[in-house]
Structures are given as structure tokens and as C-alpha cells.
Tab-separated table of C-alpha atoms in Angstrom:
chain	number	residue	atom	x	y	z
I	1	MET	CA	-47.222	14.982	-78.193
I	2	HIS	CA	-44.825	16.229	-75.513
I	3	PRO	CA	-41.435	17.328	-77.001
I	4	ASN	CA	-39.558	14.675	-74.969
I	5	THR	CA	-41.872	11.986	-76.309
I	6	ALA	CA	-41.550	13.243	-79.886
I	7	ASN	CA	-37.748	13.075	-79.500
I	8	VAL	CA	-37.907	9.526	-78.108
I	9	ALA	CA	-40.317	8.400	-80.859
I	10	ALA	CA	-37.987	9.828	-83.520
I	11	ARG	CA	-34.972	8.105	-81.955
I	12	LEU	CA	-36.857	4.801	-81.788
I	13	ARG	CA	-37.655	5.094	-85.512
I	14	GLU	CA	-33.986	5.909	-86.284
I	15	LEU	CA	-32.929	2.808	-84.363
I	16	GLY	CA	-35.459	0.600	-86.177
I	17	ALA	CA	-37.453	-0.221	-83.045
I	18	ALA	CA	-40.701	-2.042	-83.759
I	19	GLY	CA	-42.986	-0.591	-81.063
I	20	GLU	CA	-45.008	2.603	-81.272
I	21	VAL	CA	-45.162	5.124	-78.434
I	22	ARG	CA	-48.506	5.091	-76.617
I	23	GLU	CA	-50.041	7.680	-74.349
I	24	LEU	CA	-51.526	6.382	-71.094
I	25	PRO	CA	-54.683	7.949	-69.640
I	26	ASP	CA	-52.962	8.503	-66.278
I	27	ALA	CA	-49.368	9.202	-65.342
I	28	ALA	CA	-47.340	6.066	-64.648
I	29	PRO	CA	-44.475	7.213	-62.424
I	30	THR	CA	-43.950	3.677	-61.075
I	31	ALA	CA	-43.807	0.180	-62.534
I	32	VAL	CA	-46.889	-0.787	-60.508
I	33	ALA	CA	-48.885	2.135	-61.971
I	34	ALA	CA	-47.766	1.334	-65.518
I	35	ALA	CA	-48.537	-2.382	-65.176
I	36	ALA	CA	-52.005	-1.633	-63.793
I	37	GLN	CA	-52.842	0.545	-66.799
I	38	LEU	CA	-51.388	-1.913	-69.317
I	39	GLY	CA	-52.810	-5.053	-67.700
I	40	CYS	CA	-49.422	-6.769	-67.594
I	41	GLU	CA	-47.129	-8.170	-64.928
I	42	VAL	CA	-45.087	-5.568	-63.051
I	43	GLY	CA	-41.978	-7.551	-64.033
I	44	ALA	CA	-42.581	-6.682	-67.710
I	45	ILE	CA	-42.053	-2.990	-66.987
I	46	ALA	CA	-38.506	-1.811	-67.644
I	47	ASN	CA	-37.826	0.738	-64.921
I	48	SER	CA	-35.366	3.337	-66.217
I	49	LEU	CA	-33.361	4.255	-63.136
I	50	ILE	CA	-30.583	6.806	-63.218
I	51	PHE	CA	-27.749	6.460	-60.735
I	52	ALA	CA	-24.596	8.442	-60.087
I	53	ALA	CA	-21.691	6.019	-60.522
I	54	ASP	CA	-18.710	7.833	-59.065
I	55	GLY	CA	-20.502	10.993	-60.205
I	56	GLU	CA	-21.180	9.847	-63.788
I	57	PRO	CA	-24.692	8.980	-65.014
I	58	LEU	CA	-25.580	5.295	-65.179
I	59	LEU	CA	-28.897	4.051	-66.551
I	60	VAL	CA	-30.108	0.753	-65.137
I	61	LEU	CA	-33.060	-0.766	-66.969
I	62	THR	CA	-34.439	-3.145	-64.410
I	63	SER	CA	-37.547	-5.259	-64.159
I	64	GLY	CA	-40.293	-3.536	-62.207
I	65	ALA	CA	-40.269	-6.598	-59.965
I	66	HIS	CA	-36.643	-6.034	-58.889
I	67	ARG	CA	-34.680	-3.648	-56.727
I	68	VAL	CA	-31.186	-2.677	-57.817
I	69	ASP	CA	-28.357	-3.836	-55.549
I	70	THR	CA	-26.129	-0.770	-55.857
I	71	ALA	CA	-23.126	-2.459	-54.238
I	72	LYS	CA	-23.378	-5.330	-56.721
I	73	VAL	CA	-23.693	-2.897	-59.644
I	74	ALA	CA	-20.705	-0.861	-58.406
I	75	ALA	CA	-18.604	-4.033	-58.304
I	76	LEU	CA	-19.837	-5.101	-61.763
I	77	ILE	CA	-18.828	-1.838	-63.412
I	78	GLY	CA	-15.704	-1.170	-61.357
I	79	VAL	CA	-16.647	2.004	-59.495
I	80	ALA	CA	-16.432	2.862	-55.812
I	81	LYS	CA	-20.011	4.009	-55.332
I	82	VAL	CA	-23.380	3.846	-57.101
I	83	LYS	CA	-26.186	5.931	-55.628
I	84	ARG	CA	-29.667	7.012	-56.742
I	85	ALA	CA	-29.549	10.328	-58.547
I	86	ASP	CA	-31.626	13.335	-57.555
I	87	PRO	CA	-34.207	14.804	-59.986
I	88	GLU	CA	-31.866	17.523	-61.247
I	89	PHE	CA	-29.110	15.009	-62.019
I	90	VAL	CA	-31.639	12.773	-63.817
I	91	ARG	CA	-32.961	15.615	-65.977
I	92	ALA	CA	-29.430	16.853	-66.785
I	93	ALA	CA	-28.326	13.359	-67.848
I	94	THR	CA	-31.433	12.350	-69.791
I	95	GLY	CA	-33.544	15.418	-70.492
I	96	HIS	CA	-36.465	13.509	-68.962
I	97	PRO	CA	-38.254	13.770	-65.618
I	98	ILE	CA	-38.193	10.967	-63.073
I	99	GLY	CA	-41.121	8.679	-63.875
I	100	GLY	CA	-40.717	9.216	-67.612
I	101	VAL	CA	-37.054	8.449	-68.303
I	102	ALA	CA	-36.785	6.651	-71.614
I	103	PRO	CA	-33.973	4.217	-72.423
I	104	VAL	CA	-33.035	6.341	-75.487
I	105	GLY	CA	-33.205	9.941	-76.648
I	106	HIS	CA	-30.804	11.498	-74.157
I	107	PRO	CA	-28.686	14.585	-74.919
I	108	ARG	CA	-25.505	12.483	-74.603
I	109	PRO	CA	-24.914	8.737	-74.448
I	110	VAL	CA	-25.490	7.270	-70.967
I	111	ARG	CA	-23.785	4.051	-69.870
I	112	THR	CA	-26.582	1.479	-69.643
I	113	LEU	CA	-27.103	-1.838	-67.883
I	114	VAL	CA	-30.082	-4.055	-68.758
I	115	ASP	CA	-31.525	-6.474	-66.196
I	116	LYS	CA	-31.339	-10.021	-67.622
I	117	TRP	CA	-34.624	-10.852	-65.889
I	118	LEU	CA	-36.490	-8.733	-68.457
I	119	ALA	CA	-35.732	-11.499	-70.986
I	120	GLU	CA	-38.430	-13.582	-69.261
I	121	HIS	CA	-41.093	-11.401	-70.920
I	122	GLU	CA	-42.034	-11.502	-74.596
I	123	VAL	CA	-43.104	-7.851	-74.425
I	124	VAL	CA	-41.272	-5.346	-72.246
I	125	TRP	CA	-42.673	-1.854	-71.661
I	126	ALA	CA	-40.426	1.209	-71.267
I	127	ALA	CA	-41.113	4.888	-70.617
I	128	ALA	CA	-41.018	7.263	-73.563
I	129	GLY	CA	-39.774	10.555	-72.089
I	130	HIS	CA	-42.847	11.574	-70.079
I	131	PRO	CA	-44.818	9.924	-67.234
I	132	HIS	CA	-47.842	9.512	-69.567
I	133	THR	CA	-45.995	7.742	-72.390
I	134	ILE	CA	-44.660	4.237	-72.882
I	135	PHE	CA	-43.630	1.903	-75.692
I	136	PRO	CA	-43.483	-1.879	-76.177
I	137	THR	CA	-40.215	-3.577	-77.018
I	138	SER	CA	-38.440	-6.874	-76.437
I	139	TYR	CA	-35.457	-7.637	-74.243
I	140	ASP	CA	-33.183	-8.199	-77.244
I	141	GLU	CA	-34.347	-4.980	-78.890
I	142	LEU	CA	-33.878	-3.049	-75.632
I	143	VAL	CA	-30.283	-4.258	-75.378
I	144	ARG	CA	-29.696	-3.404	-79.049
I	145	ILE	CA	-31.181	0.097	-79.078
I	146	THR	CA	-29.467	1.148	-75.847
I	147	GLY	CA	-26.123	-0.535	-76.473
I	148	GLY	CA	-26.647	-1.754	-72.913
I	149	THR	CA	-24.819	-4.486	-71.075
I	150	PRO	CA	-26.964	-7.424	-69.901
I	151	VAL	CA	-26.409	-8.016	-66.168
I	152	GLU	CA	-28.113	-9.306	-63.049
I	153	VAL	CA	-28.836	-6.234	-60.931
I	154	GLU	CA	-30.598	-7.772	-57.953
């Protein structure tokens, strides 16, 4: 197991999460790729997107079927600007590569928003620290384990 994934799996156990980390046969750097391998709707994939919100990391867990309206998110959280982070910023904030960013297991807490639309799915799938790993969860559990704020991001 990749060290990032082992860290995420341990954190999930500490938090009392129900789902087990699974390894996918192929990398799943996008929600479409993950959904294809899992045989689920793309909307059930929780994209873990890192943004720079006035220079501070912001994790937005959004449905794979949605795009994040950065102006709306900036207004929601009271910052001047929210922009997509570059790979170095993502790795510094989370310890994970783009395409494998987990909602938990970061070196430091990251402010988190959770797309309310994910609640439409009984099972939600999130990355587990590496593009080949994923775990099942529920919307309520995702909000609980991340300490995230439920919002509409689209």
C-alpha cells in the first residue's frame, strides 16, 4: 500500500469511517475515470479539489457532475479570490498528488466545503491519497470526518 494511502486508511479508522480503502486496477485521476471503474454515476464521485482562497488552502469536495463556481465560493467564505491551486500547492497543503487527494489525512487541517448535491447518493466515493485508491462513504459521514461545511458550489 502506498504510504499516502496507508496514512489515509489509518485516519479513516481513527475517525470511525465505515468504508475500506480499495485499490483500482487503473489510475482514476478524474471523476469520469473513477466512475467508469466503479460502475457508478459520475455524480457519486466526490472530487477533492484544492483551491487557493486568498492564498490559503481550501478543499472543496464536489460532485463529479459539478463544476465549482469560484466566485460563488469566494462570496460564501468571505474571501476576495478563490483560484485553482497548482500541483505544488496541492501537495504542500495535502501531501497528496492531484488525482489522489483524499478528504482526510493532510499534514495540517484544511478548510473544507462539501457539495450538498453529494447527499443525493447513498454511496459516495472519495480518493484515498493516490490516483489508484478510493473509499466508499456517505454524505453525512464525509461531512463528519472532514468537519466540512455543507454548501452549494455550482
